[in-house]
Every structure is written in structure tokens, then in C-alpha cells.
XYZ file of C-alpha atoms in Angstrom:
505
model
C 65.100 -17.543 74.681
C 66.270 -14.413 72.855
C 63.545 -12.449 70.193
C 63.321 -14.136 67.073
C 64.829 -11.822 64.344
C 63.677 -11.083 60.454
C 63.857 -12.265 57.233
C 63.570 -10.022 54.408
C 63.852 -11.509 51.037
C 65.225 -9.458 48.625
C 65.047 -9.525 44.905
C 68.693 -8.018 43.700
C 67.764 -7.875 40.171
C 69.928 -9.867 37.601
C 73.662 -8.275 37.422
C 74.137 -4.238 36.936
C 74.171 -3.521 40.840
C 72.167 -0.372 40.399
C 68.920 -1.579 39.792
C 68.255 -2.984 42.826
C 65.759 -1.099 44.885
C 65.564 1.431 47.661
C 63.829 -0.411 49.921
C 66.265 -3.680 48.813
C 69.010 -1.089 49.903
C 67.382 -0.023 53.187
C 66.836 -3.703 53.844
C 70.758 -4.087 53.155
C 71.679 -1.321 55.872
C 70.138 -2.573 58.513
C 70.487 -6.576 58.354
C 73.034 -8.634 60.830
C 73.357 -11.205 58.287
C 73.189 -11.337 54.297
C 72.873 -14.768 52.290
C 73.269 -13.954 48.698
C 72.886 -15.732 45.630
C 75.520 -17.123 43.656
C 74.097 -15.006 40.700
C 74.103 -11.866 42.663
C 76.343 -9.423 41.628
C 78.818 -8.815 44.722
C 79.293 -4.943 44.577
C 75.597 -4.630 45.917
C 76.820 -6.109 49.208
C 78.514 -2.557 49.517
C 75.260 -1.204 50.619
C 75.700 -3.526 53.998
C 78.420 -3.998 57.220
C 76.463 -7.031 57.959
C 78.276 -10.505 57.949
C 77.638 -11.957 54.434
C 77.766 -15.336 53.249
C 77.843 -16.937 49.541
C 74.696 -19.462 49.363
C 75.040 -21.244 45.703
C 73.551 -24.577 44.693
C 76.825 -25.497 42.278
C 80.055 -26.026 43.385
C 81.968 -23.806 42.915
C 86.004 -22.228 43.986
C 84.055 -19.375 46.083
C 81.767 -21.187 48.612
C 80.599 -24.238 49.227
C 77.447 -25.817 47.913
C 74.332 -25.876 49.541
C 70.785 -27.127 48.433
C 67.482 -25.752 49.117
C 66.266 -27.338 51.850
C 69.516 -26.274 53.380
C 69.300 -22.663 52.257
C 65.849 -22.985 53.851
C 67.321 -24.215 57.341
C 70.118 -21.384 57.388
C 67.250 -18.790 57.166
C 65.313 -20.196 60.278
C 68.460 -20.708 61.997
C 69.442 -17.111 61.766
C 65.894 -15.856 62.364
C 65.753 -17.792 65.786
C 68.818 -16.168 66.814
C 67.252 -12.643 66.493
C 69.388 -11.457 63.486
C 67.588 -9.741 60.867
C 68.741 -11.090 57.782
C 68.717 -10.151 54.032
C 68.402 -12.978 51.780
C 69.082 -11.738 48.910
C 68.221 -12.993 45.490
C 69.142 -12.749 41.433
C 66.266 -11.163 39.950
C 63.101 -11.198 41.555
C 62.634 -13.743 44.739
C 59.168 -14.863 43.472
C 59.973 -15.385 39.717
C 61.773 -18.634 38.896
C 63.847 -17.735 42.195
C 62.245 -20.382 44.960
C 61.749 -17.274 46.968
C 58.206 -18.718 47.760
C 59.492 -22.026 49.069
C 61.674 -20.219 51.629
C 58.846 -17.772 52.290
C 56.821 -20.938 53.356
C 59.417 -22.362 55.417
C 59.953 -19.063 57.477
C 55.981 -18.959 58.010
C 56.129 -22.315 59.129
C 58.771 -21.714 61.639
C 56.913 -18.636 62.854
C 59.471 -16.191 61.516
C 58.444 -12.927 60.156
C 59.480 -11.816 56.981
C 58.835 -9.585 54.447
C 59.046 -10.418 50.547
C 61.257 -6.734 48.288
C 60.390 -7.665 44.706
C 63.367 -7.041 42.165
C 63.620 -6.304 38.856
C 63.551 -10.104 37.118
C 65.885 -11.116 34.009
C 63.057 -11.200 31.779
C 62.394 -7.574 31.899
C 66.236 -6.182 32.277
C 67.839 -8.593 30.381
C 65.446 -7.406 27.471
C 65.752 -3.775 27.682
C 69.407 -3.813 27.752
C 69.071 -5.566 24.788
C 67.056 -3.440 23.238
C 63.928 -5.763 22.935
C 60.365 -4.722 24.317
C 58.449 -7.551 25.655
C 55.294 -5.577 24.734
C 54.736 -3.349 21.896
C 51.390 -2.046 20.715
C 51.761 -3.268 16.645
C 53.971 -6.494 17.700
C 52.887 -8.288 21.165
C 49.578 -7.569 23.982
C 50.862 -10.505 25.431
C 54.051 -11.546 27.393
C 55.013 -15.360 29.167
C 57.234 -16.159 31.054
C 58.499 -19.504 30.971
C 60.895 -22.084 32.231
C 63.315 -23.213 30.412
C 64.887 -25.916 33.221
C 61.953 -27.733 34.975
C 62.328 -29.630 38.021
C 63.970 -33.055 37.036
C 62.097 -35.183 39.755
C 59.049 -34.080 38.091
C 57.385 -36.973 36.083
C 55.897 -34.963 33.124
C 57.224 -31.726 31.741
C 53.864 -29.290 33.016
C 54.819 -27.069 29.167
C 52.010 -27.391 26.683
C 53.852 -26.843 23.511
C 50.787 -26.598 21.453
C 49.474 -23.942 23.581
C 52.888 -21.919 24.090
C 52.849 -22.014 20.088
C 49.523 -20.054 19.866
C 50.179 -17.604 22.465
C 49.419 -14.431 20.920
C 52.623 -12.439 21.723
C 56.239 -12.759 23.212
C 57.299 -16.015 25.015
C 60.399 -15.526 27.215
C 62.155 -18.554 28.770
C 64.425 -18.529 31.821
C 66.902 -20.499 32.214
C 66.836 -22.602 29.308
C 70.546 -22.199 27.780
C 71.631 -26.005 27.617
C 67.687 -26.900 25.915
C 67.879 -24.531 23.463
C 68.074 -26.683 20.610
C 65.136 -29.007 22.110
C 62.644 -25.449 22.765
C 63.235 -24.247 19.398
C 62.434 -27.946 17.863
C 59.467 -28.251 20.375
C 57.603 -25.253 19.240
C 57.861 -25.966 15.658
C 56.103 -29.322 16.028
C 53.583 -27.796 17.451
C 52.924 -25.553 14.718
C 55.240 -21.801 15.847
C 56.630 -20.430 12.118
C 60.467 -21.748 11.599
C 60.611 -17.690 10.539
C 59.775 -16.573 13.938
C 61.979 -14.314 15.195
C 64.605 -15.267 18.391
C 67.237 -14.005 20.602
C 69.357 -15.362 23.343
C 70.878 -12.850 25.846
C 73.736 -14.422 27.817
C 74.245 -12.695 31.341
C 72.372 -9.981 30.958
C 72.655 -6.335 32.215
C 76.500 -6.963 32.805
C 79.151 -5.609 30.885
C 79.631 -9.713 29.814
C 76.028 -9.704 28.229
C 76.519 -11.255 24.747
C 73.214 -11.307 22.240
C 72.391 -13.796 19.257
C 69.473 -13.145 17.269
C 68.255 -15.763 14.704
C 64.936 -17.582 13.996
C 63.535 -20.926 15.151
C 65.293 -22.815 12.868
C 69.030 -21.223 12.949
C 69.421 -20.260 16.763
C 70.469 -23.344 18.046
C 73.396 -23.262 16.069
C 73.785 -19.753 15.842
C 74.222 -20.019 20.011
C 76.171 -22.980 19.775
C 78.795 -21.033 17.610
C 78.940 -17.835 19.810
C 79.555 -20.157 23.045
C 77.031 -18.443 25.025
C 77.259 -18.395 28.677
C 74.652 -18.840 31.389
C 72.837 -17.363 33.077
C 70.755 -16.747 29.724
C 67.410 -15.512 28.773
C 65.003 -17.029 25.741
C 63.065 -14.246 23.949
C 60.744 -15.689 21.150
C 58.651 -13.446 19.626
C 58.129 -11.005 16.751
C 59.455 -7.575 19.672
C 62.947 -9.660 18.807
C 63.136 -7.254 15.737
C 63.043 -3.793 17.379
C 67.129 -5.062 18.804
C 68.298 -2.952 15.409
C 66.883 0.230 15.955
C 67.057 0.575 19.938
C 69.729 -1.580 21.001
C 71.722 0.727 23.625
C 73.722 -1.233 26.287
C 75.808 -2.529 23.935
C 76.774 0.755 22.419
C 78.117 2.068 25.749
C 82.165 3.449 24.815
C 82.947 0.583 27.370
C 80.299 -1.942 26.672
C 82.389 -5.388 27.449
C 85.167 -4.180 28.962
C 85.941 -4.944 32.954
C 87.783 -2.668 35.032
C 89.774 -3.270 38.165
C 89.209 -0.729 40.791
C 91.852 -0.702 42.987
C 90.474 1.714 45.475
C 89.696 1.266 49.545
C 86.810 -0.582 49.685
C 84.153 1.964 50.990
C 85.545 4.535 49.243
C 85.221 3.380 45.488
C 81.603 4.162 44.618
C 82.327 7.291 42.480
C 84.564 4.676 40.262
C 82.316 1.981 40.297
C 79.670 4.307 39.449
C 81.429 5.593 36.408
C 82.333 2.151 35.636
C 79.021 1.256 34.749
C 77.846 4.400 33.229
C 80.524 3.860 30.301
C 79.299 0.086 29.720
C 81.811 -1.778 31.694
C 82.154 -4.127 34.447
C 83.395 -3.097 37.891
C 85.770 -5.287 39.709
C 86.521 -3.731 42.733
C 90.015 -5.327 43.775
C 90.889 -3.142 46.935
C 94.808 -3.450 47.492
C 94.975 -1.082 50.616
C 92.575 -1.048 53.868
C 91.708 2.007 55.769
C 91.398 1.399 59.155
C 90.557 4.404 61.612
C 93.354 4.999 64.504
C 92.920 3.065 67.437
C 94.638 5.596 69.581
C 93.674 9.405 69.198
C 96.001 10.583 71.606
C 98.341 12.564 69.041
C 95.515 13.523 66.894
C 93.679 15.098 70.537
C 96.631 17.004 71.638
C 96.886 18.647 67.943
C 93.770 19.548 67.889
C 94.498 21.278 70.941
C 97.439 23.097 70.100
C 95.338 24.659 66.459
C 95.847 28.272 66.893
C 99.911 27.492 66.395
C 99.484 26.873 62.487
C 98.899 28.966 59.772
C 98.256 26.602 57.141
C 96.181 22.925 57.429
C 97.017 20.659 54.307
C 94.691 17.587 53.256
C 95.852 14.911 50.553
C 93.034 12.854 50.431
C 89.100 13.065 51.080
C 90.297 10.576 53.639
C 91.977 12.520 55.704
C 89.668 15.661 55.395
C 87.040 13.350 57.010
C 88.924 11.310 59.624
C 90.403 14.894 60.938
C 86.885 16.840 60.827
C 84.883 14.461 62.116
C 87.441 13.912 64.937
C 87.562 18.075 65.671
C 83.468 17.645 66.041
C 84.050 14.676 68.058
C 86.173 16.100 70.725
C 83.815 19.557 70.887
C 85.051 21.353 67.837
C 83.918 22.811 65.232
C 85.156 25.215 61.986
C 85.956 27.653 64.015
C 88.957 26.743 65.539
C 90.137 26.425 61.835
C 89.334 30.408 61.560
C 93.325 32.040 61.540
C 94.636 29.042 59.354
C 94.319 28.547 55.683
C 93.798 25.378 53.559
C 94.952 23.289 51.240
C 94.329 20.395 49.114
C 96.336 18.070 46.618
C 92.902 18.447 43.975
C 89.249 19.191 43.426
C 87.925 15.793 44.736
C 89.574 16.397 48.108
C 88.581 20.451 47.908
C 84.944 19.299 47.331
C 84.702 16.710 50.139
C 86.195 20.001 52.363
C 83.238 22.054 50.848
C 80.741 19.729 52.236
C 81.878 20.263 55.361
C 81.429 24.463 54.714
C 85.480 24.801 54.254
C 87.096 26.489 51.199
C 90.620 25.630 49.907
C 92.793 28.331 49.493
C 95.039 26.376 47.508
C 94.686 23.635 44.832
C 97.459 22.897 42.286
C 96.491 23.068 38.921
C 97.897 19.270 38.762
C 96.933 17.071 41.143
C 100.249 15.256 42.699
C 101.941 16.127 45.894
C 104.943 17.720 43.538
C 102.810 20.734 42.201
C 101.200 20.641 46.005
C 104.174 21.649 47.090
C 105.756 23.986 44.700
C 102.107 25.951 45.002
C 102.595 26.276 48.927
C 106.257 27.270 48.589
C 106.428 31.008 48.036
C 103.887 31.135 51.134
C 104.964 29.097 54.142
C 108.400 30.779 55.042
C 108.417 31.081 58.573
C 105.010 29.401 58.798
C 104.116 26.625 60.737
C 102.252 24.257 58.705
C 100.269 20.920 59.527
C 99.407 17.936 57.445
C 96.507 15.941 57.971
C 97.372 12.333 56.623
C 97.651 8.607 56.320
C 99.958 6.732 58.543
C 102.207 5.858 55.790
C 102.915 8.432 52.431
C 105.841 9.957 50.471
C 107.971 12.791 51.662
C 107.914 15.265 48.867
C 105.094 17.912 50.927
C 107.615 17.688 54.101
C 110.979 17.892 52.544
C 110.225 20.597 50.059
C 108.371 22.719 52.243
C 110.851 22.673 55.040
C 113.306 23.812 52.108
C 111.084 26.659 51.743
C 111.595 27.523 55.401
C 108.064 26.518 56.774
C 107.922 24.558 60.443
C 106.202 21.453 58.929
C 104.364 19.185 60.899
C 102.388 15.803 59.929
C 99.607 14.493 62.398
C 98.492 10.859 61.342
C 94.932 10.582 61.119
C 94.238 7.353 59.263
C 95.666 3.917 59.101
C 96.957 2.479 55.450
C 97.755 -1.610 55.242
C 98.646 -3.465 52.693
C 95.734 -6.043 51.105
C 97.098 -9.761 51.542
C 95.170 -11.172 48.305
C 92.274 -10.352 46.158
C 88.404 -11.995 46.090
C 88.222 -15.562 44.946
C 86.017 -14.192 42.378
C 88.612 -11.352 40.969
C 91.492 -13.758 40.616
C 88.783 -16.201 38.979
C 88.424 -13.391 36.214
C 92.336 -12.727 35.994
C 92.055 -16.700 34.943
C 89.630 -16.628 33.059
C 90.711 -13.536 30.681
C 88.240 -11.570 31.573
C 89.656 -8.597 33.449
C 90.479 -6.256 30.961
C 91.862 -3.044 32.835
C 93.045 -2.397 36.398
C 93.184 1.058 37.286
C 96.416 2.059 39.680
C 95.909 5.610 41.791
C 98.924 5.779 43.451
C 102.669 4.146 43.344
C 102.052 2.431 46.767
C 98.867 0.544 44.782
C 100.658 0.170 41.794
C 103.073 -1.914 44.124
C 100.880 -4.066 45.853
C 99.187 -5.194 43.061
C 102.272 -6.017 41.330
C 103.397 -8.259 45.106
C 100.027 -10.044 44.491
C 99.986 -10.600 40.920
C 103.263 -11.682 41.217
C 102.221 -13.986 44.258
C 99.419 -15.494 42.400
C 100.187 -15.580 38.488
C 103.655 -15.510 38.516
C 105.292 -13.531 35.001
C 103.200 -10.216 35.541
C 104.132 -9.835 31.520
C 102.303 -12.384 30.403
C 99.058 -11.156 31.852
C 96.471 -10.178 29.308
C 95.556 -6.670 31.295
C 96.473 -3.921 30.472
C 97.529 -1.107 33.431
C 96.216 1.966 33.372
C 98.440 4.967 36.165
C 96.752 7.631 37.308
C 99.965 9.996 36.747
C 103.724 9.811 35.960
C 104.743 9.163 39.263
C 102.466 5.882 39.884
C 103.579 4.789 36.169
C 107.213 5.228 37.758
C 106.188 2.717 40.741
C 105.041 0.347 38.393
C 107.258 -0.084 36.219
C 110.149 -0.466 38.698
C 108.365 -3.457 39.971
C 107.665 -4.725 36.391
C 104.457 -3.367 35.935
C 103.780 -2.680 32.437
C 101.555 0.747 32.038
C 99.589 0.891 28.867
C 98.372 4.403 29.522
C 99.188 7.471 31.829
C 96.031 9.083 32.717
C 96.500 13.245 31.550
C 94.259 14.731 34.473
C 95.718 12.761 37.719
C 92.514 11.701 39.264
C 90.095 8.361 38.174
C 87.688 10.415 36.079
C 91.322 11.228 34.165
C 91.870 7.355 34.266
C 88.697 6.438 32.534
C 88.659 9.154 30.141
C 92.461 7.799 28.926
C 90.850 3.895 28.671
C 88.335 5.825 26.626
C 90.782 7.275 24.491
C 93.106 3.892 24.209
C 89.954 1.751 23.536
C 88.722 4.296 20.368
């Protein structure tokens, strides 16, 4: 019988991906297996290489449905086959998460586990909202309540008339579609119709929506804004400090959702700044980058380095897949000592920097056009090698062969095309709700315009709006009836969000 494996469960905390923990991170690194929530937000899963399946107890167009007791078996299922295996969870696993009940059915099937609390809705959903639970002139107290009780239960186990004296700020999870029947419930029993409320719909997320009211108006008040769940219930006089320190919703990008169309595993400075401005990330990856599978060429370069003069990199990419390749085979920077460098822009000339390398040359624009006319007056008569994907345009080769350099191109990388998106981003294109997609180069801008077309049919009648990351990928587009709202003025994806910035003021 092979080891039995372990389970940790791992709050995930309730939708902004970064405020999930180290240790939840750690955990994430090193599992075989992840079983998420349907309320987890999926960009966390890019802390993980593990094999990671949807567990949701709705149905739903992105998994199938699966109840507790079932959620329960698949985690002693995957323990006895010696996996180690994240279950990750919205919020925090012991709060209103069941994370107890599957805690008690791995002890029962001798599995070892360990419990990573998260950071619950109650407490994020709030902050981002502006609202302290506590406050020392408002509320000493804070409950936490449910708002959906388990229907097989006989009695409801809520004592109104003692939830209406609690001296401070009563928070209910979960209770969206009963909103109407709370706010009734603690009036009865005595709780001021002037009592201050607010119900924060999907919280921490660049969809969170707010409605503040009172006791006697919220019901309606929510009713009119058509708020969404997942939702949290805040009753309580902290409801009132929302006007002075309400911050989230101030971010430049607050509601907006962005498609980033980068490699997955190489997107996390754009996701990043995603959710620093407010926004949503969607990361929509329309190209895969898959190492070579034969190094042969690549080898016998390496090999042959004292011939060149000059070593050109177009991507951080490529300045990996080539260095770590040169360590790999018993090299190091110094075989790189009689050759000089160059890069298309600063990201790539930073990633070269971490590896102790210095550019010699970076264009003052950051296209393979002003690469090329920067390398010109220098490469006559010099033999010149670029490091680069399998597939890419031919401006570097053709102009500096004009200039009378021997060029060379050594392919370091694999590019193919994405089939399709995520269920869950063309669920958003449905929905309305993606507003931006962010296209880096013309051979992106063309595959999401294929699978667009593919999948929506009339790309004009889409409500996004496209967003190139220079003239050249705004070209691309619009040959294949993209149409580009906005050319970004510094060609990188710190230029792209700071022209959404500029379109959305």
C-alpha cells in the first residue's frame, strides 16, 4: 500500500488573490493536487503546477456539481493515494466554510492534515468597504452570523431578541436572498428601524458593489441595485464611517476588468498592476510557451560563442531560456565576455541585469523597428546572433543584413497558438463584464481576434474595448477587424494601463 499523503486546508480569502497567505502559498507550491472552491478566485492557482480541479456545490457551465459528503470523499481518496493536496477554500476554512466537517472526515480516515486560516469575508469585505467592524466610540463588540442556515434543520438556532441587544456590529454571511426577512426580524425584536446597514456584494473584487441604508429601506434599496452574491450583511452603527474612509472603490480602475493576454506564467507583473489600480484581472493567455524539446541547435551555438560580436534578446523570455541553458550545459557569463548586448526595452534589459549582464543597447522605443535602426550604424561586418521564439517577424534580420551584419537567429523557445479561452473568461465576455483586453503584440492581437471570432461571432458588436500596446499591434488588429480604442504611448503593459487610465478619466 503506498504512504498516505496530506491534506492541507487552506483558507484563500474571499476574491482579491493577494491576500491569501504565505504559508497558503507555500502550501500551493508543493501540493500534487488542488480542489478549489467555486468562490475562489482562479488567479491564486498561479502559485501551483499541481493538477487542479473545480469543486462547487451549484451547477454550474465550469464543473460539475458536487455535494459535501462528496467533496469529503475526494479528499480521503486523494490522501490514500499519497498526494498532498491543497483544498482550498473562499475565506477562511473554519468560518461559515464546512472546513471543520472535512477536517473531521480526514481524522476519521486517519489522514493528516493541517488547517491555513484565511482572511474571512467579514473582515475584507468590510475594509474594502471602508467599514470597521470595531471602533472604540461605535462598537466593542463584533458577530458573526449566518445569514443561510441549514434547511434540514428543524428550528432556525438565531435568537432575534438577543442578536437585537448585542452591543455592537452584527455581520451576516451569506444572507443576500433573506435580506428583506433579517431586516424585518430584528425590528420585531426591538433593533431601531434607524439603525444603520450596508450590503457589500462580492467583496474585495473589482465587481464589489455597496448599498448603505437603514433597517427599514435596505431591502429595497438592494432589491433596486440588483446585488449579486456572494454578499456580506453589516448591521451596525461602524456602517457610518463608509463616507469618510471608503478607499477600494476610489481606485482609478475600481470596476473595471482587464483581459491579460499574456503567457500564462509570465503575467504576474500585469496582474499585479491590475489590481493595484482597482480592477479585475482576467488572465486570457492566447499564446503558450513551451521550452524546446530538442537543444541540439541551441548546444552547438553555444559552442560556437566566440564567433559573434553582438547577442540580441527580444523578450525576458528568451534572455532566460538562453542563460539558463549556457549554465546548464557548463557555462557561465563569461563566454559572453567579447560580445555585446542588446535588448528590444527596459523590461527585457532588467531581467538581463538579474542575471549580472548589462545592455549595451536599448532603443529609446520599444519595437523591433527602433531595435534595429539603433544596431544599424554598428553591425557592418559583424556577426550578430538573436536569441528568440520559434516563430517572430523579420524586421531585426532583414534590416540588419541591409546594414551588412552576418545575422543569425538561434530558436530558444517554443510559441503556439491558444485553442480557446477559460470557461470562466468567455462566461464574462457573455455576461458584459470584461471591460478591456490588453493586446502586446500583432501575433496576440490575431489570435484573439480567431477566437473571438470563433466564439461570438461579429467581433464589432462586442462591448470591449481593445487596448494595443503600439502602432504595429494596432495594425494587426485592425486588419483582422479588431477595433483598437487606444494605442498605448510607451510600448510596454505599464504604457497599456497608463493609456486605459487616461481613456477612462
Amino acid at each position: 500500500m503506498s504512504q498516505v499523503g496530506k491534506v492541507y486546508l487552506v483558507g484563500a480569502g474571499p476574491g482579491d488573490p493577494g491576500l491569501i497567505t504565505l504559508k497558503g502559498v507555500k502550501c500551493l507550491a508543493e501540493a500534487d493536487l488542488v480542489l478549489y472552491d467555486g468562490l475562489v478566485n482562479p488567479l491564486i492557482l498561479r502559485h501551483t503546477n499541481a493538477t487542479a480541479e473545480r469543486t462547487s456545490r451549484v451547477q454550474d457551465s465550469t464543473g460539475p456539481k458536487l455535494n459535501q459528503a462528496q467533496i469529503n470523499q475526494r479528499l480521503v481518496q486523494a490522501g490514500l493515494e499519497g498526494k498532498t493536496v491543497v483544498r482550498l477554500k473562499g475565506g477562511d476554512p473554519f468560518i461559515f466554510g464546512r472546513g471543520s466537517e472535512e477536517a473531521a472526515a480526514l481524522a476519521a480516515a486517519g489522514i493528516p492534515y493541517e488547517v491555513v486560516p484565511g482572511i474571512t469575508a467579514a473582515t475584507a469585505a468590510s475594509e474594502y468597504a471602508g467599514i470597521s467592524l470595531t471602533h472604540r466610540d461605535l462598537a466593542s463588540a463584533v458577530a458573526f452570523v449566518t445569514g443561510h442556515e441549514d434547511p434540514q434543520k428543524p428550528a432556525s438556532s438565531l435568537d432575534y431578541q438577543e442578536l437585537a441587544k448585542f452591543p455592537g456590529t452584527l455581520v451576516f454571511y451569506m444572507g443576500l436572498h433573506r435580506i428583506q426577512a433579517i431586516a424585518e426580524e430584528l425590528s420585531k425584536a426591538g433593533k431601531s428601524a434607524t439603525t444603520p446597514v450596508a450590503v457589500i456584494s462580492r467583496g474585495s473584487t473589482a465587481f464589489q458593489k455597496t448599498v448603505t441604508g437603514t433597517l427599514a429601506d435596505i431591502a429595497t434599496l438592494v432589491s433596486e441595485a440588483e446585488l449579486k452574491a456572494p454578499s456580506l450583511i453589516i448591521v451596525g452603527e461602524c456602517v457610518s464611517q463608509r463616507s469618510k474612509i471608503n478607499w477600494f472603490e476610489q481606485l482609478p480602475l475600481a470596476g473595471k476588468t482587464i483581459g491579460i493576454t499574456r503567457p500564462e506564467g509570465h503575467a504576474d507583473n500585469a496582474i499585479d498592476r491590475t489590481f493595484e489600480l482597482g480592477a479585475q484581472a482576467v488572465l486570457m493567455p492566447t499564446i503558450d510557451i513551451q521550452p524546446l524539446t530538442d537543444w541540439t541547435c541551441v548546444d552547438e551555438t553555444i559552442n560556437r560563442l566566440a564567433e559573434y560580436d553582438w547577442l540580441i534578446f527580444t523578450s525576458v523570455i528568451g534572455v532566460d531560456a538562453f542563460l539558463k541553458r549556457l549554465w546548464e550545459t557548463g557555462g557561465d557569463a563569461r563566454k559572453l565576455s567579447q560580445m555585446k548586448l542588446a535588448c528590444i526595452g527596459p523590461a527585457t534589459a532588467l531581467r538581463l541585469e538579474q542575471y549580472h549582464l548589462r545592455a549595451d543597447v536599448v532603443p529609446e522605443t520599444y519595437r523591433a523597428e527602433a531595435l534595429a535602426d539603433a544596431l544599424a550604424p554598428h553591425v557592418a561586418n559583424q556577426r550578430v546572433l538573436w536569441a528568440c521564439a520559434s516563430r517572430g517577424r523579420d524586421v531585426l534580420p532583414t534590416v540588419l543584413r541591409e546594414a551588412g551584419a552576418t545575422f543569425e537567429r538561434v530558436v530558444v523557445y517554443e510559441h503556439h497558438d491558444v485553442e480557446e479561452f477559460p470557461a470562466d473568461v468567455h462566461a464574462l465576455i457573455a455576461a458584459h463584464e470584461l471591460d478591456w483586453i490588453g493586446l502586446s503584440s500583432p501575433s496576440i492581437a490575431r489570435n484573439v481576434a480567431r477566437i473571438l471570432q470563433q466564439k461570438f461571432g461579429s467581433l464589432k458588436t462586442l462591448p470591449i474595448k481593445f487596448a494595443a500596446i503600439s502602432p504595429v499591434t494596432e495594425q494587426a488588429a485592425i486588419e483582422v477587424g479588431l477595433p483598437i480604442t487606444i494605442v498605448a504611448q510607451t510600448h510596454t503593459w505599464d504604457g497599456i494601463f497608463e493609456a486605459i487610465l487616461s481613456s477612462e478619466q
